[in-house]
């Protein structure tokens, strides 16, 4: 058992385990630059940023900035706590509503998230399609986009209800993702999304 695992076990027994405690421990660890770290259901996931992954993220961010301007609150890999036990996600792309403010702990609020995009990594794909999708729906994120470079496909989830989405659309890379009737209000081109 590592020191971190030992401390987490002690915190769990004492009832003190919180996302803030877990992220504080992670900040003290020698995590390599470019490694994405997030907590899903109390489990810590680390994955290195790949060029394919970043290229898709960059294109989504650029489309959002073209639509909403550089002053819009659009983030990549920034911690936002979502509903459920110990869900400290760092979405690949998150767009917050205009006027969004941090909470008293200095974190962005999930209630202000209008759009999330996740780019699939082999090691964490089950999170994106499973518990993260459920948490985004429970948080009533209006639009959730999964870009899957292994399938060469985008999955667009909308109309959140409870812990799921009532609408799913699947499109192959190369097709345009029409989000004009959503809060995002744009058409996302995917013809240059790379594949893995």
PDB file of C-alpha atoms in Angstrom:
ATOM      1  CA  UNK A   1       0.000   0.000   0.000  1.00  0.00           C
ATOM      2  CA  UNK A   2       1.390   3.401  -0.977  1.00  0.00           C
ATOM      3  CA  UNK A   3       1.494   6.340   1.417  1.00  0.00           C
ATOM      4  CA  UNK A   4      -1.376   7.964  -0.496  1.00  0.00           C
ATOM      5  CA  UNK A   5      -3.488   4.799  -0.334  1.00  0.00           C
ATOM      6  CA  UNK A   6      -2.726   4.519   3.378  1.00  0.00           C
ATOM      7  CA  UNK A   7      -3.789   8.142   4.002  1.00  0.00           C
ATOM      8  CA  UNK A   8      -6.954   7.699   1.969  1.00  0.00           C
ATOM      9  CA  UNK A   9      -7.804   4.552   3.930  1.00  0.00           C
ATOM     10  CA  UNK A  10      -7.268   6.437   7.208  1.00  0.00           C
ATOM     11  CA  UNK A  11      -9.428   9.347   5.998  1.00  0.00           C
ATOM     12  CA  UNK A  12     -12.185   6.945   4.937  1.00  0.00           C
ATOM     13  CA  UNK A  13     -12.191   5.328   8.379  1.00  0.00           C
ATOM     14  CA  UNK A  14     -12.352   8.702  10.133  1.00  0.00           C
ATOM     15  CA  UNK A  15     -15.058  10.013   7.796  1.00  0.00           C
ATOM     16  CA  UNK A  16     -12.842  12.924   6.696  1.00  0.00           C
ATOM     17  CA  UNK A  17     -12.418  11.962   3.049  1.00  0.00           C
ATOM     18  CA  UNK A  18     -13.452  14.840   0.817  1.00  0.00           C
ATOM     19  CA  UNK A  19     -12.564  15.894  -2.699  1.00  0.00           C
ATOM     20  CA  UNK A  20     -10.540  18.778  -1.300  1.00  0.00           C
ATOM     21  CA  UNK A  21      -8.493  16.390   0.871  1.00  0.00           C
ATOM     22  CA  UNK A  22      -7.926  14.002  -2.037  1.00  0.00           C
ATOM     23  CA  UNK A  23      -6.886  16.773  -4.449  1.00  0.00           C
ATOM     24  CA  UNK A  24      -4.613  18.270  -1.785  1.00  0.00           C
ATOM     25  CA  UNK A  25      -2.805  14.930  -1.516  1.00  0.00           C
ATOM     26  CA  UNK A  26      -2.572  14.662  -5.289  1.00  0.00           C
ATOM     27  CA  UNK A  27      -1.037  18.135  -5.530  1.00  0.00           C
ATOM     28  CA  UNK A  28       1.784  16.939  -3.263  1.00  0.00           C
ATOM     29  CA  UNK A  29       2.548  13.914  -5.450  1.00  0.00           C
ATOM     30  CA  UNK A  30       5.137  13.978  -8.240  1.00  0.00           C
ATOM     31  CA  UNK A  31       2.646  13.662 -11.102  1.00  0.00           C
ATOM     32  CA  UNK A  32       4.298  14.046 -14.521  1.00  0.00           C
ATOM     33  CA  UNK A  33       3.507  17.184 -16.509  1.00  0.00           C
ATOM     34  CA  UNK A  34       0.729  16.642 -19.031  1.00  0.00           C
ATOM     35  CA  UNK A  35      -1.009  13.978 -16.955  1.00  0.00           C
ATOM     36  CA  UNK A  36      -4.717  14.459 -16.449  1.00  0.00           C
ATOM     37  CA  UNK A  37      -5.922  13.663 -12.940  1.00  0.00           C
ATOM     38  CA  UNK A  38      -9.524  13.408 -11.811  1.00  0.00           C
ATOM     39  CA  UNK A  39     -11.607  11.644  -9.208  1.00  0.00           C
ATOM     40  CA  UNK A  40     -14.617   9.598 -10.315  1.00  0.00           C
ATOM     41  CA  UNK A  41     -16.705   8.031  -7.574  1.00  0.00           C
ATOM     42  CA  UNK A  42     -13.804   8.334  -5.130  1.00  0.00           C
ATOM     43  CA  UNK A  43     -11.362   6.584  -7.468  1.00  0.00           C
ATOM     44  CA  UNK A  44      -8.329   8.458  -8.782  1.00  0.00           C
ATOM     45  CA  UNK A  45      -7.658   8.264 -12.513  1.00  0.00           C
ATOM     46  CA  UNK A  46      -4.494   9.515 -14.181  1.00  0.00           C
ATOM     47  CA  UNK A  47      -3.926   9.500 -17.907  1.00  0.00           C
ATOM     48  CA  UNK A  48      -1.260  11.166 -20.020  1.00  0.00           C
ATOM     49  CA  UNK A  49      -2.399  13.693 -22.603  1.00  0.00           C
ATOM     50  CA  UNK A  50      -1.956  12.289 -26.126  1.00  0.00           C
ATOM     51  CA  UNK A  51      -1.581  14.414 -29.229  1.00  0.00           C
ATOM     52  CA  UNK A  52      -4.752  12.959 -30.795  1.00  0.00           C
ATOM     53  CA  UNK A  53      -6.657  13.740 -27.609  1.00  0.00           C
ATOM     54  CA  UNK A  54      -5.373  17.331 -27.481  1.00  0.00           C
ATOM     55  CA  UNK A  55      -6.014  17.956 -31.186  1.00  0.00           C
ATOM     56  CA  UNK A  56      -9.725  17.166 -30.754  1.00  0.00           C
ATOM     57  CA  UNK A  57      -9.965  19.231 -27.552  1.00  0.00           C
ATOM     58  CA  UNK A  58      -8.287  22.170 -29.299  1.00  0.00           C
ATOM     59  CA  UNK A  59     -10.741  22.057 -32.207  1.00  0.00           C
ATOM     60  CA  UNK A  60     -13.764  21.951 -29.871  1.00  0.00           C
ATOM     61  CA  UNK A  61     -12.419  24.858 -27.794  1.00  0.00           C
ATOM     62  CA  UNK A  62     -11.684  26.873 -30.935  1.00  0.00           C
ATOM     63  CA  UNK A  63     -15.249  26.343 -32.229  1.00  0.00           C
ATOM     64  CA  UNK A  64     -16.682  27.466 -28.884  1.00  0.00           C
ATOM     65  CA  UNK A  65     -14.413  30.536 -28.798  1.00  0.00           C
ATOM     66  CA  UNK A  66     -15.397  31.423 -32.362  1.00  0.00           C
ATOM     67  CA  UNK A  67     -19.055  31.242 -31.308  1.00  0.00           C
ATOM     68  CA  UNK A  68     -18.894  32.846 -27.835  1.00  0.00           C
ATOM     69  CA  UNK A  69     -15.726  34.966 -27.937  1.00  0.00           C
ATOM     70  CA  UNK A  70     -12.502  34.849 -25.980  1.00  0.00           C
ATOM     71  CA  UNK A  71     -14.165  36.192 -22.816  1.00  0.00           C
ATOM     72  CA  UNK A  72     -16.422  33.123 -22.514  1.00  0.00           C
ATOM     73  CA  UNK A  73     -15.700  30.740 -19.653  1.00  0.00           C
ATOM     74  CA  UNK A  74     -14.404  27.710 -21.547  1.00  0.00           C
ATOM     75  CA  UNK A  75     -12.045  25.379 -19.697  1.00  0.00           C
ATOM     76  CA  UNK A  76     -10.008  22.244 -20.263  1.00  0.00           C
ATOM     77  CA  UNK A  77      -8.910  19.983 -17.398  1.00  0.00           C
ATOM     78  CA  UNK A  78     -10.210  22.337 -14.695  1.00  0.00           C
ATOM     79  CA  UNK A  79     -11.762  20.751 -11.613  1.00  0.00           C
ATOM     80  CA  UNK A  80     -15.522  20.947 -11.265  1.00  0.00           C
ATOM     81  CA  UNK A  81     -17.283  18.907  -8.572  1.00  0.00           C
ATOM     82  CA  UNK A  82     -20.346  17.050  -9.842  1.00  0.00           C
ATOM     83  CA  UNK A  83     -23.204  15.266  -8.042  1.00  0.00           C
ATOM     84  CA  UNK A  84     -22.487  11.856  -6.595  1.00  0.00           C
ATOM     85  CA  UNK A  85     -19.991  10.588  -4.045  1.00  0.00           C
ATOM     86  CA  UNK A  86     -16.527  12.109  -4.550  1.00  0.00           C
ATOM     87  CA  UNK A  87     -16.884  13.232  -8.181  1.00  0.00           C
ATOM     88  CA  UNK A  88     -14.167  15.802  -8.866  1.00  0.00           C
ATOM     89  CA  UNK A  89     -14.089  15.802 -12.666  1.00  0.00           C
ATOM     90  CA  UNK A  90     -11.704  17.716 -14.919  1.00  0.00           C
ATOM     91  CA  UNK A  91     -13.638  17.684 -18.206  1.00  0.00           C
ATOM     92  CA  UNK A  92     -11.671  17.839 -21.442  1.00  0.00           C
ATOM     93  CA  UNK A  93     -13.861  20.825 -22.346  1.00  0.00           C
ATOM     94  CA  UNK A  94     -16.421  22.604 -20.192  1.00  0.00           C
ATOM     95  CA  UNK A  95     -18.351  25.725 -21.175  1.00  0.00           C
ATOM     96  CA  UNK A  96     -19.989  27.671 -18.366  1.00  0.00           C
ATOM     97  CA  UNK A  97     -22.962  29.975 -18.713  1.00  0.00           C
ATOM     98  CA  UNK A  98     -22.474  33.706 -18.887  1.00  0.00           C
ATOM     99  CA  UNK A  99     -22.189  35.182 -15.400  1.00  0.00           C
ATOM    100  CA  UNK A 100     -20.901  31.962 -13.823  1.00  0.00           C
ATOM    101  CA  UNK A 101     -19.126  32.513 -10.510  1.00  0.00           C
ATOM    102  CA  UNK A 102     -16.979  30.343  -8.282  1.00  0.00           C
ATOM    103  CA  UNK A 103     -18.480  29.017  -5.048  1.00  0.00           C
ATOM    104  CA  UNK A 104     -17.259  29.878  -1.549  1.00  0.00           C
ATOM    105  CA  UNK A 105     -14.504  27.225  -1.791  1.00  0.00           C
ATOM    106  CA  UNK A 106     -13.173  28.772  -4.995  1.00  0.00           C
ATOM    107  CA  UNK A 107     -14.471  26.071  -7.362  1.00  0.00           C
ATOM    108  CA  UNK A 108     -16.630  26.450 -10.446  1.00  0.00           C
ATOM    109  CA  UNK A 109     -20.180  25.239  -9.837  1.00  0.00           C
ATOM    110  CA  UNK A 110     -21.644  22.336 -11.815  1.00  0.00           C
ATOM    111  CA  UNK A 111     -24.940  24.241 -11.942  1.00  0.00           C
ATOM    112  CA  UNK A 112     -23.282  26.692 -14.341  1.00  0.00           C
ATOM    113  CA  UNK A 113     -22.020  24.092 -16.839  1.00  0.00           C
ATOM    114  CA  UNK A 114     -23.838  24.290 -20.185  1.00  0.00           C
ATOM    115  CA  UNK A 115     -21.679  21.979 -22.280  1.00  0.00           C
ATOM    116  CA  UNK A 116     -19.137  19.243 -21.654  1.00  0.00           C
ATOM    117  CA  UNK A 117     -16.976  17.387 -24.167  1.00  0.00           C
ATOM    118  CA  UNK A 118     -14.888  14.359 -23.304  1.00  0.00           C
ATOM    119  CA  UNK A 119     -12.386  12.734 -25.658  1.00  0.00           C
ATOM    120  CA  UNK A 120     -12.119   9.012 -25.047  1.00  0.00           C
ATOM    121  CA  UNK A 121      -8.923   7.495 -23.693  1.00  0.00           C
ATOM    122  CA  UNK A 122      -8.651   3.707 -23.606  1.00  0.00           C
ATOM    123  CA  UNK A 123      -8.030   3.570 -19.859  1.00  0.00           C
ATOM    124  CA  UNK A 124     -10.930   5.823 -18.852  1.00  0.00           C
ATOM    125  CA  UNK A 125     -13.565   5.251 -21.557  1.00  0.00           C
ATOM    126  CA  UNK A 126     -15.872   3.408 -19.172  1.00  0.00           C
ATOM    127  CA  UNK A 127     -15.985   6.514 -16.962  1.00  0.00           C
ATOM    128  CA  UNK A 128     -16.980   8.793 -19.852  1.00  0.00           C
ATOM    129  CA  UNK A 129     -19.773   6.480 -21.055  1.00  0.00           C
ATOM    130  CA  UNK A 130     -20.841   5.463 -17.519  1.00  0.00           C
ATOM    131  CA  UNK A 131     -20.509   7.320 -14.210  1.00  0.00           C
ATOM    132  CA  UNK A 132     -19.469  10.648 -15.730  1.00  0.00           C
ATOM    133  CA  UNK A 133     -22.386  10.605 -18.175  1.00  0.00           C
ATOM    134  CA  UNK A 134     -24.741   9.851 -15.261  1.00  0.00           C
ATOM    135  CA  UNK A 135     -23.257  12.669 -13.155  1.00  0.00           C
ATOM    136  CA  UNK A 136     -23.480  15.168 -16.037  1.00  0.00           C
ATOM    137  CA  UNK A 137     -27.136  14.235 -16.549  1.00  0.00           C
ATOM    138  CA  UNK A 138     -27.865  14.483 -12.825  1.00  0.00           C
ATOM    139  CA  UNK A 139     -26.216  17.943 -12.848  1.00  0.00           C
ATOM    140  CA  UNK A 140     -28.532  18.804 -15.776  1.00  0.00           C
ATOM    141  CA  UNK A 141     -25.694  19.659 -18.161  1.00  0.00           C
ATOM    142  CA  UNK A 142     -27.764  20.370 -21.304  1.00  0.00           C
ATOM    143  CA  UNK A 143     -25.283  18.972 -23.851  1.00  0.00           C
ATOM    144  CA  UNK A 144     -22.646  16.268 -23.390  1.00  0.00           C
ATOM    145  CA  UNK A 145     -20.416  15.371 -26.333  1.00  0.00           C
ATOM    146  CA  UNK A 146     -18.159  12.324 -26.413  1.00  0.00           C
ATOM    147  CA  UNK A 147     -15.557  12.260 -29.186  1.00  0.00           C
ATOM    148  CA  UNK A 148     -14.243   8.731 -29.609  1.00  0.00           C
ATOM    149  CA  UNK A 149     -11.090   8.610 -31.776  1.00  0.00           C
ATOM    150  CA  UNK A 150     -11.042   4.786 -31.581  1.00  0.00           C
ATOM    151  CA  UNK A 151     -14.524   4.449 -33.106  1.00  0.00           C
ATOM    152  CA  UNK A 152     -14.143   7.614 -35.214  1.00  0.00           C
ATOM    153  CA  UNK A 153     -17.491   8.724 -33.866  1.00  0.00           C
ATOM    154  CA  UNK A 154     -19.146  11.450 -31.807  1.00  0.00           C
ATOM    155  CA  UNK A 155     -21.940  10.743 -29.349  1.00  0.00           C
ATOM    156  CA  UNK A 156     -24.121  13.732 -28.490  1.00  0.00           C
ATOM    157  CA  UNK A 157     -26.303  13.477 -25.395  1.00  0.00           C
ATOM    158  CA  UNK A 158     -29.004  16.051 -24.650  1.00  0.00           C
ATOM    159  CA  UNK A 159     -32.189  16.508 -22.631  1.00  0.00           C
ATOM    160  CA  UNK A 160     -30.942  15.329 -19.217  1.00  0.00           C
ATOM    161  CA  UNK A 161     -33.432  13.545 -16.999  1.00  0.00           C
ATOM    162  CA  UNK A 162     -32.465  12.129 -13.599  1.00  0.00           C
ATOM    163  CA  UNK A 163     -29.117  10.391 -14.164  1.00  0.00           C
ATOM    164  CA  UNK A 164     -29.377   9.822 -17.911  1.00  0.00           C
ATOM    165  CA  UNK A 165     -30.019  11.663 -21.166  1.00  0.00           C
ATOM    166  CA  UNK A 166     -33.199  11.093 -23.145  1.00  0.00           C
ATOM    167  CA  UNK A 167     -31.601  11.891 -26.501  1.00  0.00           C
ATOM    168  CA  UNK A 168     -28.444  10.389 -28.038  1.00  0.00           C
ATOM    169  CA  UNK A 169     -27.175  11.096 -31.525  1.00  0.00           C
ATOM    170  CA  UNK A 170     -24.222   9.265 -33.101  1.00  0.00           C
ATOM    171  CA  UNK A 171     -22.235  10.740 -35.962  1.00  0.00           C
ATOM    172  CA  UNK A 172     -19.057   9.586 -37.689  1.00  0.00           C
ATOM    173  CA  UNK A 173     -15.989  11.809 -37.792  1.00  0.00           C
ATOM    174  CA  UNK A 174     -16.327  13.877 -40.961  1.00  0.00           C
ATOM    175  CA  UNK A 175     -20.004  14.646 -40.363  1.00  0.00           C
ATOM    176  CA  UNK A 176     -21.047  17.985 -38.891  1.00  0.00           C
ATOM    177  CA  UNK A 177     -22.387  17.952 -35.333  1.00  0.00           C
ATOM    178  CA  UNK A 178     -25.459  20.190 -35.423  1.00  0.00           C
ATOM    179  CA  UNK A 179     -25.854  21.830 -32.019  1.00  0.00           C
ATOM    180  CA  UNK A 180     -27.766  24.852 -33.341  1.00  0.00           C
ATOM    181  CA  UNK A 181     -30.938  23.955 -31.421  1.00  0.00           C
ATOM    182  CA  UNK A 182     -29.065  23.657 -28.086  1.00  0.00           C
ATOM    183  CA  UNK A 183     -27.572  26.225 -25.690  1.00  0.00           C
ATOM    184  CA  UNK A 184     -24.316  25.863 -27.627  1.00  0.00           C
ATOM    185  CA  UNK A 185     -25.919  27.127 -30.835  1.00  0.00           C
ATOM    186  CA  UNK A 186     -23.234  26.058 -33.294  1.00  0.00           C
ATOM    187  CA  UNK A 187     -22.297  23.467 -35.865  1.00  0.00           C
ATOM    188  CA  UNK A 188     -19.124  21.584 -34.975  1.00  0.00           C
ATOM    189  CA  UNK A 189     -17.051  20.342 -37.900  1.00  0.00           C
ATOM    190  CA  UNK A 190     -15.364  16.991 -37.247  1.00  0.00           C
ATOM    191  CA  UNK A 191     -13.699  16.396 -40.620  1.00  0.00           C
ATOM    192  CA  UNK A 192     -10.274  17.138 -39.134  1.00  0.00           C
ATOM    193  CA  UNK A 193     -10.725  15.155 -35.916  1.00  0.00           C
ATOM    194  CA  UNK A 194      -7.841  12.644 -35.837  1.00  0.00           C
ATOM    195  CA  UNK A 195      -8.311   8.938 -35.130  1.00  0.00           C
ATOM    196  CA  UNK A 196      -6.378   6.573 -32.905  1.00  0.00           C
TER     197      UNK A 196
END
